[in-house]
Amino acid sequence: MRRKIHRYDAILILGVELGRRDEPTPELRRRIAEAAQAYHEGLAEVVVACGGVLPGHARAEAEVICEGLCDAGVPGSAVRLENRSQNTMENFRFAAQMLPGAQRVLVVTSDYHVCRAVATARRVGLRARGRGARLAHDAAWCSCLLKEGCYTLDLFLGWQDGEGRRPAWTRPLFNRIFGIQA
């Protein structure tokens, strides 16, 4: 019997904040469906569900993702939980620690997030490709795209690397973009 060769060492599915009752949002459901499809296509034999417990929630995003993947026919034995992260950089740092020797990963996230997610994965040393769950390109999507631009700027300026912090002069600008009242 010949061993099946997978294109990637793992599929990493990134979480997104859960609904009020810790249920998957429509956006997260699309990511789960996309990751399950990639698994069923045989692209990897391991799926890492990424996302910790965010403030105001009782469950980790990774746990909710795991349930959704299992409901979509991905065996629980194929799913690993990265349930400590609070942001995209931590998703990849913690996932890389869980996958010693893994190099090629398929990152599944929302379409607006793919570029930064792949760049972040590469920043921590993973050879990454992205696969975006397509969302409706409406006003909310455009807002997400604008926010992604800010976070991408953070990434490329090194402000997401753990030691770097966004300078104080950027706070009013980002607050305005993110709709936060000062």
PDB file of C-alpha atoms in Angstrom:
ATOM      1  CA  MET A   1       0.000   0.000   0.000  1.00  0.00           C
ATOM      2  CA  ARG A   2       1.390   3.386  -1.018  1.00  0.00           C
ATOM      3  CA  ARG A   3       1.490   6.187   1.512  1.00  0.00           C
ATOM      4  CA  LYS A   4      -0.525   9.242   0.521  1.00  0.00           C
ATOM      5  CA  ILE A   5       1.609  12.326   0.045  1.00  0.00           C
ATOM      6  CA  HIS A   6       0.037  15.497   1.360  1.00  0.00           C
ATOM      7  CA  ARG A   7       0.766  18.884  -0.083  1.00  0.00           C
ATOM      8  CA  TYR A   8       1.000  20.554   3.356  1.00  0.00           C
ATOM      9  CA  ASP A   9       2.230  19.492   6.774  1.00  0.00           C
ATOM     10  CA  ALA A  10      -0.869  21.046   8.340  1.00  0.00           C
ATOM     11  CA  ILE A  11      -3.920  23.183   7.712  1.00  0.00           C
ATOM     12  CA  LEU A  12      -4.121  26.077  10.167  1.00  0.00           C
ATOM     13  CA  ILE A  13      -7.577  27.565  10.588  1.00  0.00           C
ATOM     14  CA  LEU A  14      -7.620  30.933  12.293  1.00  0.00           C
ATOM     15  CA  GLY A  15     -10.360  31.878  14.708  1.00  0.00           C
ATOM     16  CA  VAL A  16     -12.439  35.021  14.802  1.00  0.00           C
ATOM     17  CA  GLU A  17     -14.365  36.402  17.769  1.00  0.00           C
ATOM     18  CA  LEU A  18     -17.344  34.248  18.707  1.00  0.00           C
ATOM     19  CA  GLY A  19     -20.946  35.352  18.991  1.00  0.00           C
ATOM     20  CA  ARG A  20     -22.541  36.552  22.239  1.00  0.00           C
ATOM     21  CA  ARG A  21     -23.319  33.021  23.423  1.00  0.00           C
ATOM     22  CA  ASP A  22     -19.927  31.651  22.314  1.00  0.00           C
ATOM     23  CA  GLU A  23     -21.410  30.301  19.089  1.00  0.00           C
ATOM     24  CA  PRO A  24     -19.629  30.473  15.725  1.00  0.00           C
ATOM     25  CA  THR A  25     -20.441  33.581  13.725  1.00  0.00           C
ATOM     26  CA  PRO A  26     -21.322  33.274  10.018  1.00  0.00           C
ATOM     27  CA  GLU A  27     -17.738  34.336   9.239  1.00  0.00           C
ATOM     28  CA  LEU A  28     -16.299  31.574  11.417  1.00  0.00           C
ATOM     29  CA  ARG A  29     -18.691  29.022   9.904  1.00  0.00           C
ATOM     30  CA  ARG A  30     -17.318  29.903   6.445  1.00  0.00           C
ATOM     31  CA  ARG A  31     -13.744  29.450   7.663  1.00  0.00           C
ATOM     32  CA  ILE A  32     -14.653  26.076   9.171  1.00  0.00           C
ATOM     33  CA  ALA A  33     -16.314  24.931   5.937  1.00  0.00           C
ATOM     34  CA  GLU A  34     -13.266  26.022   3.913  1.00  0.00           C
ATOM     35  CA  ALA A  35     -10.839  24.194   6.231  1.00  0.00           C
ATOM     36  CA  ALA A  36     -12.994  21.043   6.225  1.00  0.00           C
ATOM     37  CA  GLN A  37     -13.079  21.109   2.430  1.00  0.00           C
ATOM     38  CA  ALA A  38      -9.280  21.453   2.285  1.00  0.00           C
ATOM     39  CA  TYR A  39      -8.954  18.493   4.654  1.00  0.00           C
ATOM     40  CA  HIS A  40     -11.355  16.366   2.569  1.00  0.00           C
ATOM     41  CA  GLU A  41      -9.365  17.283  -0.558  1.00  0.00           C
ATOM     42  CA  GLY A  42      -6.414  15.547   1.124  1.00  0.00           C
ATOM     43  CA  LEU A  43      -4.236  18.646   1.370  1.00  0.00           C
ATOM     44  CA  ALA A  44      -3.015  17.697   4.877  1.00  0.00           C
ATOM     45  CA  GLU A  45      -3.758  15.090   7.492  1.00  0.00           C
ATOM     46  CA  VAL A  46      -3.606  17.521  10.432  1.00  0.00           C
ATOM     47  CA  VAL A  47      -5.817  20.556  11.064  1.00  0.00           C
ATOM     48  CA  VAL A  48      -4.826  23.018  13.767  1.00  0.00           C
ATOM     49  CA  ALA A  49      -7.733  25.052  15.135  1.00  0.00           C
ATOM     50  CA  CYS A  50      -6.338  28.367  16.391  1.00  0.00           C
ATOM     51  CA  GLY A  51      -7.815  30.798  18.889  1.00  0.00           C
ATOM     52  CA  GLY A  52      -7.950  31.279  22.630  1.00  0.00           C
ATOM     53  CA  VAL A  53     -10.562  32.639  25.017  1.00  0.00           C
ATOM     54  CA  LEU A  54     -11.117  36.326  24.303  1.00  0.00           C
ATOM     55  CA  PRO A  55     -12.349  38.788  26.937  1.00  0.00           C
ATOM     56  CA  GLY A  56     -16.092  38.474  27.448  1.00  0.00           C
ATOM     57  CA  HIS A  57     -16.185  34.847  26.350  1.00  0.00           C
ATOM     58  CA  ALA A  58     -16.159  31.541  28.225  1.00  0.00           C
ATOM     59  CA  ARG A  59     -14.875  29.290  25.438  1.00  0.00           C
ATOM     60  CA  ALA A  60     -11.815  29.238  23.231  1.00  0.00           C
ATOM     61  CA  GLU A  61     -12.346  29.853  19.536  1.00  0.00           C
ATOM     62  CA  ALA A  62     -10.322  26.675  18.878  1.00  0.00           C
ATOM     63  CA  GLU A  63     -12.869  24.533  20.765  1.00  0.00           C
ATOM     64  CA  VAL A  64     -15.753  25.915  18.718  1.00  0.00           C
ATOM     65  CA  ILE A  65     -13.772  25.404  15.502  1.00  0.00           C
ATOM     66  CA  CYS A  66     -13.024  21.798  16.481  1.00  0.00           C
ATOM     67  CA  GLU A  67     -16.727  21.079  16.996  1.00  0.00           C
ATOM     68  CA  GLY A  68     -17.540  22.601  13.608  1.00  0.00           C
ATOM     69  CA  LEU A  69     -14.804  20.608  11.874  1.00  0.00           C
ATOM     70  CA  CYS A  70     -16.055  17.367  13.436  1.00  0.00           C
ATOM     71  CA  ASP A  71     -19.618  18.218  12.362  1.00  0.00           C
ATOM     72  CA  ALA A  72     -18.201  18.640   8.830  1.00  0.00           C
ATOM     73  CA  GLY A  73     -16.721  15.126   8.878  1.00  0.00           C
ATOM     74  CA  VAL A  74     -13.136  15.864   9.941  1.00  0.00           C
ATOM     75  CA  PRO A  75     -12.124  13.174  12.464  1.00  0.00           C
ATOM     76  CA  GLY A  76     -11.364  14.518  15.926  1.00  0.00           C
ATOM     77  CA  SER A  77      -8.056  12.635  15.816  1.00  0.00           C
ATOM     78  CA  ALA A  78      -6.943  14.898  12.944  1.00  0.00           C
ATOM     79  CA  VAL A  79      -7.665  18.142  14.838  1.00  0.00           C
ATOM     80  CA  ARG A  80      -5.254  19.805  17.236  1.00  0.00           C
ATOM     81  CA  LEU A  81      -6.226  22.724  19.443  1.00  0.00           C
ATOM     82  CA  GLU A  82      -4.129  25.855  19.735  1.00  0.00           C
ATOM     83  CA  ASN A  83      -6.263  27.515  22.387  1.00  0.00           C
ATOM     84  CA  ARG A  84      -3.910  30.068  23.989  1.00  0.00           C
ATOM     85  CA  SER A  85      -3.600  32.774  21.334  1.00  0.00           C
ATOM     86  CA  GLN A  86      -5.161  36.216  21.492  1.00  0.00           C
ATOM     87  CA  ASN A  87      -4.106  37.503  18.058  1.00  0.00           C
ATOM     88  CA  THR A  88      -2.815  36.427  14.649  1.00  0.00           C
ATOM     89  CA  MET A  89       0.867  36.546  15.592  1.00  0.00           C
ATOM     90  CA  GLU A  90       0.233  34.285  18.589  1.00  0.00           C
ATOM     91  CA  ASN A  91      -1.853  31.927  16.411  1.00  0.00           C
ATOM     92  CA  PHE A  92       1.257  31.173  14.382  1.00  0.00           C
ATOM     93  CA  ARG A  93       3.812  31.230  17.183  1.00  0.00           C
ATOM     94  CA  PHE A  94       1.846  28.739  19.266  1.00  0.00           C
ATOM     95  CA  ALA A  95       0.860  26.586  16.264  1.00  0.00           C
ATOM     96  CA  ALA A  96       4.507  26.394  15.148  1.00  0.00           C
ATOM     97  CA  GLN A  97       5.442  25.134  18.636  1.00  0.00           C
ATOM     98  CA  MET A  98       2.809  22.405  18.292  1.00  0.00           C
ATOM     99  CA  LEU A  99       4.138  21.293  14.910  1.00  0.00           C
ATOM    100  CA  PRO A 100       7.880  20.714  15.299  1.00  0.00           C
ATOM    101  CA  GLY A 101       9.412  20.078  11.926  1.00  0.00           C
ATOM    102  CA  ALA A 102       6.366  21.300  10.032  1.00  0.00           C
ATOM    103  CA  GLN A 103       7.214  23.797   7.374  1.00  0.00           C
ATOM    104  CA  ARG A 104       4.500  23.894   4.729  1.00  0.00           C
ATOM    105  CA  VAL A 105       1.166  25.065   6.043  1.00  0.00           C
ATOM    106  CA  LEU A 106      -2.109  26.053   4.446  1.00  0.00           C
ATOM    107  CA  VAL A 107      -3.629  29.000   6.303  1.00  0.00           C
ATOM    108  CA  VAL A 108      -7.423  29.156   6.187  1.00  0.00           C
ATOM    109  CA  THR A 109      -9.006  32.451   7.150  1.00  0.00           C
ATOM    110  CA  SER A 110     -11.401  35.019   5.701  1.00  0.00           C
ATOM    111  CA  ASP A 111     -10.647  36.403   2.241  1.00  0.00           C
ATOM    112  CA  TYR A 112      -9.853  39.898   3.521  1.00  0.00           C
ATOM    113  CA  HIS A 113      -7.349  38.459   6.035  1.00  0.00           C
ATOM    114  CA  VAL A 114      -5.320  36.094   3.822  1.00  0.00           C
ATOM    115  CA  CYS A 115      -2.514  38.472   2.843  1.00  0.00           C
ATOM    116  CA  ARG A 116      -1.600  39.515   6.390  1.00  0.00           C
ATOM    117  CA  ALA A 117      -2.129  36.025   7.781  1.00  0.00           C
ATOM    118  CA  VAL A 118       0.304  34.485   5.288  1.00  0.00           C
ATOM    119  CA  ALA A 119       2.838  37.269   5.884  1.00  0.00           C
ATOM    120  CA  THR A 120       2.545  36.691   9.644  1.00  0.00           C
ATOM    121  CA  ALA A 121       3.023  32.929   9.263  1.00  0.00           C
ATOM    122  CA  ARG A 122       6.129  33.532   7.174  1.00  0.00           C
ATOM    123  CA  ARG A 123       7.389  35.974   9.804  1.00  0.00           C
ATOM    124  CA  VAL A 124       7.508  33.122  12.345  1.00  0.00           C
ATOM    125  CA  GLY A 125       9.303  30.814   9.889  1.00  0.00           C
ATOM    126  CA  LEU A 126       6.493  28.804   8.305  1.00  0.00           C
ATOM    127  CA  ARG A 127       6.246  28.308   4.542  1.00  0.00           C
ATOM    128  CA  ALA A 128       2.647  29.345   4.150  1.00  0.00           C
ATOM    129  CA  ARG A 129       0.010  29.573   1.472  1.00  0.00           C
ATOM    130  CA  GLY A 130      -3.404  31.037   2.069  1.00  0.00           C
ATOM    131  CA  ARG A 131      -6.941  29.980   1.340  1.00  0.00           C
ATOM    132  CA  GLY A 132      -9.677  32.500   1.970  1.00  0.00           C
ATOM    133  CA  ALA A 133     -13.246  31.805   2.955  1.00  0.00           C
ATOM    134  CA  ARG A 134     -15.174  34.152   0.710  1.00  0.00           C
ATOM    135  CA  LEU A 135     -17.377  36.647   2.495  1.00  0.00           C
ATOM    136  CA  ALA A 136     -19.995  39.004   1.083  1.00  0.00           C
ATOM    137  CA  HIS A 137     -18.211  42.104  -0.199  1.00  0.00           C
ATOM    138  CA  ASP A 138     -20.467  44.578   1.560  1.00  0.00           C
ATOM    139  CA  ALA A 139     -19.893  47.623   3.795  1.00  0.00           C
ATOM    140  CA  ALA A 140     -18.827  45.404   6.717  1.00  0.00           C
ATOM    141  CA  TRP A 141     -16.269  43.667   4.467  1.00  0.00           C
ATOM    142  CA  CYS A 142     -14.891  47.044   3.345  1.00  0.00           C
ATOM    143  CA  SER A 143     -14.524  48.059   7.002  1.00  0.00           C
ATOM    144  CA  CYS A 144     -12.636  44.822   7.713  1.00  0.00           C
ATOM    145  CA  LEU A 145     -10.390  45.502   4.730  1.00  0.00           C
ATOM    146  CA  LEU A 146      -9.542  48.972   6.062  1.00  0.00           C
ATOM    147  CA  LYS A 147      -8.738  47.543   9.495  1.00  0.00           C
ATOM    148  CA  GLU A 148      -6.580  44.879   7.839  1.00  0.00           C
ATOM    149  CA  GLY A 149      -4.583  47.662   6.225  1.00  0.00           C
ATOM    150  CA  CYS A 150      -3.845  49.082   9.681  1.00  0.00           C
ATOM    151  CA  TYR A 151      -2.869  45.689  11.080  1.00  0.00           C
ATOM    152  CA  THR A 152      -0.699  45.013   8.025  1.00  0.00           C
ATOM    153  CA  LEU A 153       1.082  48.298   8.649  1.00  0.00           C
ATOM    154  CA  ASP A 154       1.615  47.161  12.264  1.00  0.00           C
ATOM    155  CA  LEU A 155       3.077  43.884  11.019  1.00  0.00           C
ATOM    156  CA  PHE A 156       5.489  45.356   8.493  1.00  0.00           C
ATOM    157  CA  LEU A 157       6.689  48.033  10.909  1.00  0.00           C
ATOM    158  CA  GLY A 158       7.390  45.340  13.518  1.00  0.00           C
ATOM    159  CA  TRP A 159       4.734  46.569  15.941  1.00  0.00           C
ATOM    160  CA  GLN A 160       3.222  43.065  16.245  1.00  0.00           C
ATOM    161  CA  ASP A 161       6.447  41.230  16.988  1.00  0.00           C
ATOM    162  CA  GLY A 162       5.953  41.249  20.748  1.00  0.00           C
ATOM    163  CA  GLU A 163       8.602  43.798  21.671  1.00  0.00           C
ATOM    164  CA  GLY A 164       7.456  46.552  19.350  1.00  0.00           C
ATOM    165  CA  ARG A 165       4.524  48.711  20.327  1.00  0.00           C
ATOM    166  CA  ARG A 166       2.507  51.027  18.171  1.00  0.00           C
ATOM    167  CA  PRO A 167       3.764  54.607  18.771  1.00  0.00           C
ATOM    168  CA  ALA A 168       1.460  56.961  20.670  1.00  0.00           C
ATOM    169  CA  TRP A 169       0.981  59.231  17.645  1.00  0.00           C
ATOM    170  CA  THR A 170      -0.838  56.411  15.815  1.00  0.00           C
ATOM    171  CA  ARG A 171      -3.458  55.890  18.533  1.00  0.00           C
ATOM    172  CA  PRO A 172      -5.823  58.749  17.467  1.00  0.00           C
ATOM    173  CA  LEU A 173      -5.551  57.667  13.824  1.00  0.00           C
ATOM    174  CA  PHE A 174      -6.287  54.016  14.550  1.00  0.00           C
ATOM    175  CA  ASN A 175      -9.095  54.927  16.968  1.00  0.00           C
ATOM    176  CA  ARG A 176     -10.748  56.939  14.208  1.00  0.00           C
ATOM    177  CA  ILE A 177     -10.386  54.101  11.681  1.00  0.00           C
ATOM    178  CA  PHE A 178     -11.656  51.529  14.186  1.00  0.00           C
ATOM    179  CA  GLY A 179     -14.524  53.788  15.318  1.00  0.00           C
ATOM    180  CA  ILE A 180     -13.319  53.977  18.920  1.00  0.00           C
ATOM    181  CA  GLN A 181     -14.278  57.037  20.956  1.00  0.00           C
ATOM    182  CA  ALA A 182     -11.284  58.507  22.763  1.00  0.00           C
TER     183      ALA A 182
END
